[in-house]
Amino acid sequence: LFEKNETGASQFGAAMFTWQTNFTLKNSIIRNNMAYNGAGMYNDGRDGVSAFLIENCVFDSNSVTSYGGTCLYNWIDNFEIRDCIFKDNYAPTTGSAMYNRSCVGIIKDCLFENGFAGEIGVTGFGGAVANYSAGSDVVLEGCTFRNNIAGTSGGAVTVGFTAKTTLKDCLFEGNTARFGGAVFNQNDSTTLIVDGCTFNENGAEIVGGALNLSSGIFASVKNSVFFSNSSDVGGAIDISEDSLDLASLDVENCVFRDNFCLTQSGAININ
């Protein structure tokens, strides 16, 4: 049990800090910890890539005072995270559960619930998970994202800055944001692959009740179901591009049912 640990101002890793380390963490509870960044764990592999396994752990009610990656801040790491629960965690800007920066990893059979990133209408990306930066290739498989909130973009997940993210056999339910109620994909050369996922009752105030895809990205959405998602524009999916940075969206073998828009396109909006 790691409980009620705290760092000083501008410090990282209240429960654990790792530097160029290979480790395994199993059957643990990480609860009510507070740090400037990475309240649960701060894993730094900048000077030599770290590799770790986290299995059957619970991350509950942790918080940070700046930025994000509340439970796990991972920087240039190789990792596997499976059968874990992330619930009721808070980040002031990005990723209440984890922030993955230039990482290669798989996150499997995990629950992300009631996470909150940012301040409503002001800031906040990735209510649960943020995957960012060149070299990132993260797979989320068999995970459930429920009732997570981002102040602006990506109620559950945000992807950006040339990162690649694969969502396979995941459930997104009741997540909310202004842009991309479940997932927000931003910046040029960023890649999002969605396969076999269910998006149910996610909501965005502005665009993309389930998915919001910005210019210069590639997205593939296959074998997935979009049910009862809502937004002002693009009740299920919104894709926006400009003349210089063209986006690419491939949709195959998907079902769109009972999605709602207030202004334009109940299912897919292409702008």
mmCIF file with all atom_site columns, C-alpha atoms in Angstrom, residues 42-245:
data_model
loop_
_atom_site.group_PDB
_atom_site.id
_atom_site.type_symbol
_atom_site.label_atom_id
_atom_site.label_alt_id
_atom_site.label_comp_id
_atom_site.label_asym_id
_atom_site.label_entity_id
_atom_site.label_seq_id
_atom_site.pdbx_PDB_ins_code
_atom_site.Cartn_x
_atom_site.Cartn_y
_atom_site.Cartn_z
_atom_site.occupancy
_atom_site.B_iso_or_equiv
_atom_site.pdbx_formal_charge
_atom_site.auth_seq_id
_atom_site.auth_comp_id
_atom_site.auth_asym_id
_atom_site.auth_atom_id
_atom_site.pdbx_PDB_model_num
ATOM 1   C CA . TYR A 1 42  ? 7.359   9.078  -12.267 1.00 0.00 ? 42  TYR A CA 1
ATOM 2   C CA . ASN A 1 43  ? 9.287   6.790  -14.628 1.00 0.00 ? 43  ASN A CA 1
ATOM 3   C CA . ASP A 1 44  ? 12.172  8.523  -16.410 1.00 0.00 ? 44  ASP A CA 1
ATOM 4   C CA . GLY A 1 45  ? 14.111  6.710  -19.121 1.00 0.00 ? 45  GLY A CA 1
ATOM 5   C CA . ARG A 1 46  ? 15.713  9.686  -20.872 1.00 0.00 ? 46  ARG A CA 1
ATOM 6   C CA . ASP A 1 47  ? 19.289  8.548  -20.261 1.00 0.00 ? 47  ASP A CA 1
ATOM 7   C CA . GLY A 1 48  ? 18.592  4.859  -20.817 1.00 0.00 ? 48  GLY A CA 1
ATOM 8   C CA . VAL A 1 49  ? 15.194  3.445  -21.667 1.00 0.00 ? 49  VAL A CA 1
ATOM 9   C CA . SER A 1 50  ? 13.328  2.002  -18.691 1.00 0.00 ? 50  SER A CA 1
ATOM 10  C CA . ALA A 1 51  ? 11.201  -1.143 -18.963 1.00 0.00 ? 51  ALA A CA 1
ATOM 11  C CA . PHE A 1 52  ? 8.499   -2.139 -16.518 1.00 0.00 ? 52  PHE A CA 1
ATOM 12  C CA . LEU A 1 53  ? 5.412   -4.239 -15.856 1.00 0.00 ? 53  LEU A CA 1
ATOM 13  C CA . ILE A 1 54  ? 2.521   -3.077 -13.674 1.00 0.00 ? 54  ILE A CA 1
ATOM 14  C CA . GLU A 1 55  ? -0.155  -5.689 -12.979 1.00 0.00 ? 55  GLU A CA 1
ATOM 15  C CA . ASN A 1 56  ? -3.291  -5.936 -10.847 1.00 0.00 ? 56  ASN A CA 1
ATOM 16  C CA . CYS A 1 57  ? -2.848  -2.581 -9.127  1.00 0.00 ? 57  CYS A CA 1
ATOM 17  C CA . VAL A 1 58  ? -5.338  0.082  -8.048  1.00 0.00 ? 58  VAL A CA 1
ATOM 18  C CA . PHE A 1 59  ? -4.619  3.806  -8.468  1.00 0.00 ? 59  PHE A CA 1
ATOM 19  C CA . ASP A 1 60  ? -7.232  5.718  -6.498  1.00 0.00 ? 60  ASP A CA 1
ATOM 20  C CA . SER A 1 61  ? -7.755  9.421  -5.681  1.00 0.00 ? 61  SER A CA 1
ATOM 21  C CA . ASN A 1 62  ? -4.273  10.659 -6.514  1.00 0.00 ? 62  ASN A CA 1
ATOM 22  C CA . SER A 1 63  ? -3.630  14.264 -7.580  1.00 0.00 ? 63  SER A CA 1
ATOM 23  C CA . VAL A 1 64  ? -0.923  16.560 -8.915  1.00 0.00 ? 64  VAL A CA 1
ATOM 24  C CA . THR A 1 65  ? -0.512  20.304 -8.602  1.00 0.00 ? 65  THR A CA 1
ATOM 25  C CA . SER A 1 66  ? 0.881   20.948 -12.085 1.00 0.00 ? 66  SER A CA 1
ATOM 26  C CA . TYR A 1 67  ? 0.568   19.439 -15.530 1.00 0.00 ? 67  TYR A CA 1
ATOM 27  C CA . GLY A 1 68  ? -0.528  15.784 -15.501 1.00 0.00 ? 68  GLY A CA 1
ATOM 28  C CA . GLY A 1 69  ? 0.324   12.107 -15.519 1.00 0.00 ? 69  GLY A CA 1
ATOM 29  C CA . THR A 1 70  ? -1.160  11.869 -12.055 1.00 0.00 ? 70  THR A CA 1
ATOM 30  C CA . CYS A 1 71  ? -0.849  8.126  -11.489 1.00 0.00 ? 71  CYS A CA 1
ATOM 31  C CA . LEU A 1 72  ? 1.900   7.420  -14.014 1.00 0.00 ? 72  LEU A CA 1
ATOM 32  C CA . TYR A 1 73  ? 4.145   9.867  -15.836 1.00 0.00 ? 73  TYR A CA 1
ATOM 33  C CA . ASN A 1 74  ? 6.156   7.775  -18.298 1.00 0.00 ? 74  ASN A CA 1
ATOM 34  C CA . TRP A 1 75  ? 9.007   9.309  -20.292 1.00 0.00 ? 75  TRP A CA 1
ATOM 35  C CA . ILE A 1 76  ? 10.858  7.251  -22.938 1.00 0.00 ? 76  ILE A CA 1
ATOM 36  C CA . ASP A 1 77  ? 9.832   3.933  -21.416 1.00 0.00 ? 77  ASP A CA 1
ATOM 37  C CA . ASN A 1 78  ? 8.881   0.475  -22.637 1.00 0.00 ? 78  ASN A CA 1
ATOM 38  C CA . PHE A 1 79  ? 6.037   -0.878 -20.557 1.00 0.00 ? 79  PHE A CA 1
ATOM 39  C CA . GLU A 1 80  ? 3.132   -3.246 -20.079 1.00 0.00 ? 80  GLU A CA 1
ATOM 40  C CA . ILE A 1 81  ? 0.246   -2.345 -17.791 1.00 0.00 ? 81  ILE A CA 1
ATOM 41  C CA . ARG A 1 82  ? -2.527  -4.890 -17.301 1.00 0.00 ? 82  ARG A CA 1
ATOM 42  C CA . ASP A 1 83  ? -5.523  -5.638 -15.087 1.00 0.00 ? 83  ASP A CA 1
ATOM 43  C CA . CYS A 1 84  ? -5.284  -2.308 -13.255 1.00 0.00 ? 84  CYS A CA 1
ATOM 44  C CA . ILE A 1 85  ? -7.922  0.126  -12.013 1.00 0.00 ? 85  ILE A CA 1
ATOM 45  C CA . PHE A 1 86  ? -7.548  3.904  -12.260 1.00 0.00 ? 86  PHE A CA 1
ATOM 46  C CA . LYS A 1 87  ? -10.351 5.784  -10.536 1.00 0.00 ? 87  LYS A CA 1
ATOM 47  C CA . ASP A 1 88  ? -11.113 9.243  -9.132  1.00 0.00 ? 88  ASP A CA 1
ATOM 48  C CA . ASN A 1 89  ? -7.745  10.745 -10.055 1.00 0.00 ? 89  ASN A CA 1
ATOM 49  C CA . TYR A 1 90  ? -7.178  14.429 -10.905 1.00 0.00 ? 90  TYR A CA 1
ATOM 50  C CA . ALA A 1 91  ? -4.750  16.351 -13.129 1.00 0.00 ? 91  ALA A CA 1
ATOM 51  C CA . PRO A 1 92  ? -4.824  20.135 -13.608 1.00 0.00 ? 92  PRO A CA 1
ATOM 52  C CA . THR A 1 93  ? -4.056  19.866 -17.342 1.00 0.00 ? 93  THR A CA 1
ATOM 53  C CA . THR A 1 94  ? -3.414  16.453 -18.938 1.00 0.00 ? 94  THR A CA 1
ATOM 54  C CA . GLY A 1 95  ? -3.956  12.755 -18.233 1.00 0.00 ? 95  GLY A CA 1
ATOM 55  C CA . SER A 1 96  ? -5.415  12.036 -14.804 1.00 0.00 ? 96  SER A CA 1
ATOM 56  C CA . ALA A 1 97  ? -4.317  8.398  -15.047 1.00 0.00 ? 97  ALA A CA 1
ATOM 57  C CA . MET A 1 98  ? -1.195  8.554  -17.189 1.00 0.00 ? 98  MET A CA 1
ATOM 58  C CA . TYR A 1 99  ? 0.900   10.689 -19.493 1.00 0.00 ? 99  TYR A CA 1
ATOM 59  C CA . ASN A 1 100 ? 3.031   8.715  -21.944 1.00 0.00 ? 100 ASN A CA 1
ATOM 60  C CA . ARG A 1 101 ? 5.799   10.709 -23.609 1.00 0.00 ? 101 ARG A CA 1
ATOM 61  C CA . SER A 1 102 ? 7.801   8.984  -26.370 1.00 0.00 ? 102 SER A CA 1
ATOM 62  C CA . CYS A 1 103 ? 6.874   5.577  -24.968 1.00 0.00 ? 103 CYS A CA 1
ATOM 63  C CA . VAL A 1 104 ? 6.268   2.147  -26.467 1.00 0.00 ? 104 VAL A CA 1
ATOM 64  C CA . GLY A 1 105 ? 3.761   0.149  -24.478 1.00 0.00 ? 105 GLY A CA 1
ATOM 65  C CA . ILE A 1 106 ? 0.624   -1.908 -24.120 1.00 0.00 ? 106 ILE A CA 1
ATOM 66  C CA . ILE A 1 107 ? -2.183  -1.217 -21.670 1.00 0.00 ? 107 ILE A CA 1
ATOM 67  C CA . LYS A 1 108 ? -4.508  -4.200 -21.409 1.00 0.00 ? 108 LYS A CA 1
ATOM 68  C CA . ASP A 1 109 ? -7.741  -4.996 -19.566 1.00 0.00 ? 109 ASP A CA 1
ATOM 69  C CA . CYS A 1 110 ? -7.667  -1.872 -17.403 1.00 0.00 ? 110 CYS A CA 1
ATOM 70  C CA . LEU A 1 111 ? -10.501 0.279  -16.038 1.00 0.00 ? 111 LEU A CA 1
ATOM 71  C CA . PHE A 1 112 ? -10.307 4.081  -16.178 1.00 0.00 ? 112 PHE A CA 1
ATOM 72  C CA . GLU A 1 113 ? -13.171 5.655  -14.263 1.00 0.00 ? 113 GLU A CA 1
ATOM 73  C CA . ASN A 1 114 ? -14.131 9.122  -12.999 1.00 0.00 ? 114 ASN A CA 1
ATOM 74  C CA . GLY A 1 115 ? -10.844 10.740 -13.986 1.00 0.00 ? 115 GLY A CA 1
ATOM 75  C CA . PHE A 1 116 ? -10.738 14.500 -14.425 1.00 0.00 ? 116 PHE A CA 1
ATOM 76  C CA . ALA A 1 117 ? -8.199  16.623 -16.286 1.00 0.00 ? 117 ALA A CA 1
ATOM 77  C CA . GLY A 1 118 ? -8.209  20.404 -16.331 1.00 0.00 ? 118 GLY A CA 1
ATOM 78  C CA . GLU A 1 119 ? -10.854 23.016 -15.714 1.00 0.00 ? 119 GLU A CA 1
ATOM 79  C CA . ILE A 1 120 ? -14.142 22.962 -17.576 1.00 0.00 ? 120 ILE A CA 1
ATOM 80  C CA . GLY A 1 121 ? -14.016 25.244 -20.603 1.00 0.00 ? 121 GLY A CA 1
ATOM 81  C CA . VAL A 1 122 ? -10.529 26.522 -19.755 1.00 0.00 ? 122 VAL A CA 1
ATOM 82  C CA . THR A 1 123 ? -7.975  23.736 -20.190 1.00 0.00 ? 123 THR A CA 1
ATOM 83  C CA . GLY A 1 124 ? -7.642  19.979 -19.940 1.00 0.00 ? 124 GLY A CA 1
ATOM 84  C CA . PHE A 1 125 ? -6.606  17.210 -22.344 1.00 0.00 ? 125 PHE A CA 1
ATOM 85  C CA . GLY A 1 126 ? -7.149  13.475 -21.917 1.00 0.00 ? 126 GLY A CA 1
ATOM 86  C CA . GLY A 1 127 ? -9.432  12.910 -18.960 1.00 0.00 ? 127 GLY A CA 1
ATOM 87  C CA . ALA A 1 128 ? -7.687  9.579  -18.375 1.00 0.00 ? 128 ALA A CA 1
ATOM 88  C CA . VAL A 1 129 ? -4.766  9.011  -20.782 1.00 0.00 ? 129 VAL A CA 1
ATOM 89  C CA . ALA A 1 130 ? -2.476  11.211 -22.898 1.00 0.00 ? 130 ALA A CA 1
ATOM 90  C CA . ASN A 1 131 ? -0.111  9.756  -25.519 1.00 0.00 ? 131 ASN A CA 1
ATOM 91  C CA . TYR A 1 132 ? 2.296   12.361 -26.881 1.00 0.00 ? 132 TYR A CA 1
ATOM 92  C CA . SER A 1 133 ? 5.528   12.962 -28.782 1.00 0.00 ? 133 SER A CA 1
ATOM 93  C CA . ALA A 1 134 ? 7.660   11.340 -31.463 1.00 0.00 ? 134 ALA A CA 1
ATOM 94  C CA . GLY A 1 135 ? 8.400   7.668  -30.926 1.00 0.00 ? 135 GLY A CA 1
ATOM 95  C CA . SER A 1 136 ? 5.224   6.979  -28.980 1.00 0.00 ? 136 SER A CA 1
ATOM 96  C CA . ASP A 1 137 ? 3.437   3.778  -30.004 1.00 0.00 ? 137 ASP A CA 1
ATOM 97  C CA . VAL A 1 138 ? 0.904   2.777  -27.370 1.00 0.00 ? 138 VAL A CA 1
ATOM 98  C CA . VAL A 1 139 ? -1.768  0.072  -27.628 1.00 0.00 ? 139 VAL A CA 1
ATOM 99  C CA . LEU A 1 140 ? -4.816  0.085  -25.360 1.00 0.00 ? 140 LEU A CA 1
ATOM 100 C CA . GLU A 1 141 ? -6.615  -3.255 -25.565 1.00 0.00 ? 141 GLU A CA 1
ATOM 101 C CA . GLY A 1 142 ? -9.715  -4.500 -23.769 1.00 0.00 ? 142 GLY A CA 1
ATOM 102 C CA . CYS A 1 143 ? -9.896  -1.397 -21.586 1.00 0.00 ? 143 CYS A CA 1
ATOM 103 C CA . THR A 1 144 ? -12.960 0.410  -20.241 1.00 0.00 ? 144 THR A CA 1
ATOM 104 C CA . PHE A 1 145 ? -13.140 4.207  -20.028 1.00 0.00 ? 145 PHE A CA 1
ATOM 105 C CA . ARG A 1 146 ? -16.154 5.345  -18.036 1.00 0.00 ? 146 ARG A CA 1
ATOM 106 C CA . ASN A 1 147 ? -17.277 8.812  -16.901 1.00 0.00 ? 147 ASN A CA 1
ATOM 107 C CA . ASN A 1 148 ? -13.975 10.591 -17.445 1.00 0.00 ? 148 ASN A CA 1
ATOM 108 C CA . ILE A 1 149 ? -13.907 14.347 -18.087 1.00 0.00 ? 149 ILE A CA 1
ATOM 109 C CA . ALA A 1 150 ? -11.479 16.693 -19.830 1.00 0.00 ? 150 ALA A CA 1
ATOM 110 C CA . GLY A 1 151 ? -11.892 20.435 -19.429 1.00 0.00 ? 151 GLY A CA 1
ATOM 111 C CA . THR A 1 152 ? -11.444 20.979 -23.166 1.00 0.00 ? 152 THR A CA 1
ATOM 112 C CA . SER A 1 153 ? -10.363 18.006 -25.313 1.00 0.00 ? 153 SER A CA 1
ATOM 113 C CA . GLY A 1 154 ? -10.504 14.216 -25.201 1.00 0.00 ? 154 GLY A CA 1
ATOM 114 C CA . GLY A 1 155 ? -12.772 13.163 -22.359 1.00 0.00 ? 155 GLY A CA 1
ATOM 115 C CA . ALA A 1 156 ? -10.965 9.825  -22.043 1.00 0.00 ? 156 ALA A CA 1
ATOM 116 C CA . VAL A 1 157 ? -7.913  9.863  -24.345 1.00 0.00 ? 157 VAL A CA 1
ATOM 117 C CA . THR A 1 158 ? -5.864  12.478 -26.181 1.00 0.00 ? 158 THR A CA 1
ATOM 118 C CA . VAL A 1 159 ? -3.227  11.736 -28.835 1.00 0.00 ? 159 VAL A CA 1
ATOM 119 C CA . GLY A 1 160 ? -0.818  14.269 -30.286 1.00 0.00 ? 160 GLY A CA 1
ATOM 120 C CA . PHE A 1 161 ? 2.581   15.506 -31.454 1.00 0.00 ? 161 PHE A CA 1
ATOM 121 C CA . THR A 1 162 ? 3.256   12.633 -33.926 1.00 0.00 ? 162 THR A CA 1
ATOM 122 C CA . ALA A 1 163 ? 2.345   9.860  -31.472 1.00 0.00 ? 163 ALA A CA 1
ATOM 123 C CA . LYS A 1 164 ? 0.628   6.662  -32.607 1.00 0.00 ? 164 LYS A CA 1
ATOM 124 C CA . THR A 1 165 ? -2.177  5.133  -30.553 1.00 0.00 ? 165 THR A CA 1
ATOM 125 C CA . THR A 1 166 ? -4.151  1.937  -31.153 1.00 0.00 ? 166 THR A CA 1
ATOM 126 C CA . LEU A 1 167 ? -7.488  1.347  -29.421 1.00 0.00 ? 167 LEU A CA 1
ATOM 127 C CA . LYS A 1 168 ? -8.592  -2.282 -29.687 1.00 0.00 ? 168 LYS A CA 1
ATOM 128 C CA . ASP A 1 169 ? -11.715 -3.877 -28.185 1.00 0.00 ? 169 ASP A CA 1
ATOM 129 C CA . CYS A 1 170 ? -12.207 -0.982 -25.765 1.00 0.00 ? 170 CYS A CA 1
ATOM 130 C CA . LEU A 1 171 ? -15.410 0.451  -24.278 1.00 0.00 ? 171 LEU A CA 1
ATOM 131 C CA . PHE A 1 172 ? -15.866 4.227  -23.991 1.00 0.00 ? 172 PHE A CA 1
ATOM 132 C CA . GLU A 1 173 ? -18.941 5.154  -21.988 1.00 0.00 ? 173 GLU A CA 1
ATOM 133 C CA . GLY A 1 174 ? -20.174 8.443  -20.565 1.00 0.00 ? 174 GLY A CA 1
ATOM 134 C CA . ASN A 1 175 ? -16.984 10.439 -21.173 1.00 0.00 ? 175 ASN A CA 1
ATOM 135 C CA . THR A 1 176 ? -17.251 14.189 -21.825 1.00 0.00 ? 176 THR A CA 1
ATOM 136 C CA . ALA A 1 177 ? -15.249 17.170 -23.121 1.00 0.00 ? 177 ALA A CA 1
ATOM 137 C CA . ARG A 1 178 ? -15.740 20.244 -25.300 1.00 0.00 ? 178 ARG A CA 1
ATOM 138 C CA . PHE A 1 179 ? -13.917 18.617 -28.226 1.00 0.00 ? 179 PHE A CA 1
ATOM 139 C CA . GLY A 1 180 ? -13.936 14.835 -28.625 1.00 0.00 ? 180 GLY A CA 1
ATOM 140 C CA . GLY A 1 181 ? -16.128 13.435 -25.881 1.00 0.00 ? 181 GLY A CA 1
ATOM 141 C CA . ALA A 1 182 ? -14.131 10.194 -25.786 1.00 0.00 ? 182 ALA A CA 1
ATOM 142 C CA . VAL A 1 183 ? -11.014 10.755 -27.926 1.00 0.00 ? 183 VAL A CA 1
ATOM 143 C CA . PHE A 1 184 ? -9.214  13.836 -29.269 1.00 0.00 ? 184 PHE A CA 1
ATOM 144 C CA . ASN A 1 185 ? -6.560  13.413 -31.957 1.00 0.00 ? 185 ASN A CA 1
ATOM 145 C CA . GLN A 1 186 ? -4.442  16.518 -32.557 1.00 0.00 ? 186 GLN A CA 1
ATOM 146 C CA . ASN A 1 187 ? -1.461  17.800 -34.575 1.00 0.00 ? 187 ASN A CA 1
ATOM 147 C CA . ASP A 1 188 ? 0.128   16.813 -37.882 1.00 0.00 ? 188 ASP A CA 1
ATOM 148 C CA . SER A 1 189 ? 1.436   13.271 -38.439 1.00 0.00 ? 189 SER A CA 1
ATOM 149 C CA . THR A 1 190 ? -0.443  11.825 -35.488 1.00 0.00 ? 190 THR A CA 1
ATOM 150 C CA . THR A 1 191 ? -1.980  8.370  -35.995 1.00 0.00 ? 191 THR A CA 1
ATOM 151 C CA . LEU A 1 192 ? -5.072  6.846  -34.403 1.00 0.00 ? 192 LEU A CA 1
ATOM 152 C CA . ILE A 1 193 ? -6.251  3.281  -35.059 1.00 0.00 ? 193 ILE A CA 1
ATOM 153 C CA . VAL A 1 194 ? -9.603  2.163  -33.643 1.00 0.00 ? 194 VAL A CA 1
ATOM 154 C CA . ASP A 1 195 ? -10.632 -1.487 -34.027 1.00 0.00 ? 195 ASP A CA 1
ATOM 155 C CA . GLY A 1 196 ? -13.509 -3.324 -32.377 1.00 0.00 ? 196 GLY A CA 1
ATOM 156 C CA . CYS A 1 197 ? -14.413 -0.555 -29.941 1.00 0.00 ? 197 CYS A CA 1
ATOM 157 C CA . THR A 1 198 ? -17.773 0.569  -28.552 1.00 0.00 ? 198 THR A CA 1
ATOM 158 C CA . PHE A 1 199 ? -18.574 4.246  -27.962 1.00 0.00 ? 199 PHE A CA 1
ATOM 159 C CA . ASN A 1 200 ? -21.704 4.666  -25.875 1.00 0.00 ? 200 ASN A CA 1
ATOM 160 C CA . GLU A 1 201 ? -23.261 7.907  -24.586 1.00 0.00 ? 201 GLU A CA 1
ATOM 161 C CA . ASN A 1 202 ? -20.163 10.068 -24.829 1.00 0.00 ? 202 ASN A CA 1
ATOM 162 C CA . GLY A 1 203 ? -20.692 13.793 -25.262 1.00 0.00 ? 203 GLY A CA 1
ATOM 163 C CA . ALA A 1 204 ? -18.888 16.870 -26.571 1.00 0.00 ? 204 ALA A CA 1
ATOM 164 C CA . GLU A 1 205 ? -20.080 20.415 -26.170 1.00 0.00 ? 205 GLU A CA 1
ATOM 165 C CA . ILE A 1 206 ? -18.638 21.635 -29.494 1.00 0.00 ? 206 ILE A CA 1
ATOM 166 C CA . VAL A 1 207 ? -17.552 18.872 -31.931 1.00 0.00 ? 207 VAL A CA 1
ATOM 167 C CA . GLY A 1 208 ? -17.122 15.100 -32.038 1.00 0.00 ? 208 GLY A CA 1
ATOM 168 C CA . GLY A 1 209 ? -19.331 13.390 -29.483 1.00 0.00 ? 209 GLY A CA 1
ATOM 169 C CA . ALA A 1 210 ? -17.055 10.334 -29.560 1.00 0.00 ? 210 ALA A CA 1
ATOM 170 C CA . LEU A 1 211 ? -14.061 11.273 -31.750 1.00 0.00 ? 211 LEU A CA 1
ATOM 171 C CA . ASN A 1 212 ? -12.616 14.629 -32.792 1.00 0.00 ? 212 ASN A CA 1
ATOM 172 C CA . LEU A 1 213 ? -9.857  14.426 -35.399 1.00 0.00 ? 213 LEU A CA 1
ATOM 173 C CA . SER A 1 214 ? -7.879  17.517 -36.371 1.00 0.00 ? 214 SER A CA 1
ATOM 174 C CA . SER A 1 215 ? -5.914  18.405 -39.511 1.00 0.00 ? 215 SER A CA 1
ATOM 175 C CA . GLY A 1 216 ? -2.864  16.519 -40.732 1.00 0.00 ? 216 GLY A CA 1
ATOM 176 C CA . ILE A 1 217 ? -3.664  13.224 -39.010 1.00 0.00 ? 217 ILE A CA 1
ATOM 177 C CA . PHE A 1 218 ? -4.388  9.663  -40.111 1.00 0.00 ? 218 PHE A CA 1
ATOM 178 C CA . ALA A 1 219 ? -7.221  7.752  -38.477 1.00 0.00 ? 219 ALA A CA 1
ATOM 179 C CA . SER A 1 220 ? -8.623  4.290  -39.134 1.00 0.00 ? 220 SER A CA 1
ATOM 180 C CA . VAL A 1 221 ? -11.900 3.237  -37.514 1.00 0.00 ? 221 VAL A CA 1
ATOM 181 C CA . LYS A 1 222 ? -12.994 -0.364 -38.079 1.00 0.00 ? 222 LYS A CA 1
ATOM 182 C CA . ASN A 1 223 ? -15.435 -2.901 -36.642 1.00 0.00 ? 223 ASN A CA 1
ATOM 183 C CA . SER A 1 224 ? -16.723 -0.408 -34.082 1.00 0.00 ? 224 SER A CA 1
ATOM 184 C CA . VAL A 1 225 ? -20.101 0.706  -32.729 1.00 0.00 ? 225 VAL A CA 1
ATOM 185 C CA . PHE A 1 226 ? -21.173 4.295  -32.010 1.00 0.00 ? 226 PHE A CA 1
ATOM 186 C CA . PHE A 1 227 ? -24.366 4.465  -29.968 1.00 0.00 ? 227 PHE A CA 1
ATOM 187 C CA . SER A 1 228 ? -26.115 7.507  -28.454 1.00 0.00 ? 228 SER A CA 1
ATOM 188 C CA . ASN A 1 229 ? -23.161 9.893  -28.616 1.00 0.00 ? 229 ASN A CA 1
ATOM 189 C CA . SER A 1 230 ? -23.900 13.610 -28.911 1.00 0.00 ? 230 SER A CA 1
ATOM 190 C CA . SER A 1 231 ? -22.378 16.962 -29.818 1.00 0.00 ? 231 SER A CA 1
ATOM 191 C CA . ASP A 1 232 ? -23.251 20.279 -31.386 1.00 0.00 ? 232 ASP A CA 1
ATOM 192 C CA . VAL A 1 233 ? -21.459 19.188 -34.591 1.00 0.00 ? 233 VAL A CA 1
ATOM 193 C CA . GLY A 1 234 ? -20.623 15.581 -35.452 1.00 0.00 ? 234 GLY A CA 1
ATOM 194 C CA . GLY A 1 235 ? -22.640 13.541 -32.983 1.00 0.00 ? 235 GLY A CA 1
ATOM 195 C CA . ALA A 1 236 ? -20.254 10.577 -33.272 1.00 0.00 ? 236 ALA A CA 1
ATOM 196 C CA . ILE A 1 237 ? -17.201 11.735 -35.276 1.00 0.00 ? 237 ILE A CA 1
ATOM 197 C CA . ASP A 1 238 ? -15.906 15.123 -36.384 1.00 0.00 ? 238 ASP A CA 1
ATOM 198 C CA . ILE A 1 239 ? -12.920 15.533 -38.674 1.00 0.00 ? 239 ILE A CA 1
ATOM 199 C CA . SER A 1 240 ? -11.515 18.980 -39.454 1.00 0.00 ? 240 SER A CA 1
ATOM 200 C CA . GLU A 1 241 ? -8.761  19.865 -41.907 1.00 0.00 ? 241 GLU A CA 1
ATOM 201 C CA . ASP A 1 242 ? -7.385  22.780 -43.915 1.00 0.00 ? 242 ASP A CA 1
ATOM 202 C CA . SER A 1 243 ? -5.873  23.199 -47.382 1.00 0.00 ? 243 SER A CA 1
ATOM 203 C CA . LEU A 1 244 ? -2.308  22.709 -46.168 1.00 0.00 ? 244 LEU A CA 1
ATOM 204 C CA . ASP A 1 245 ? -2.661  19.851 -43.686 1.00 0.00 ? 245 ASP A CA 1
#
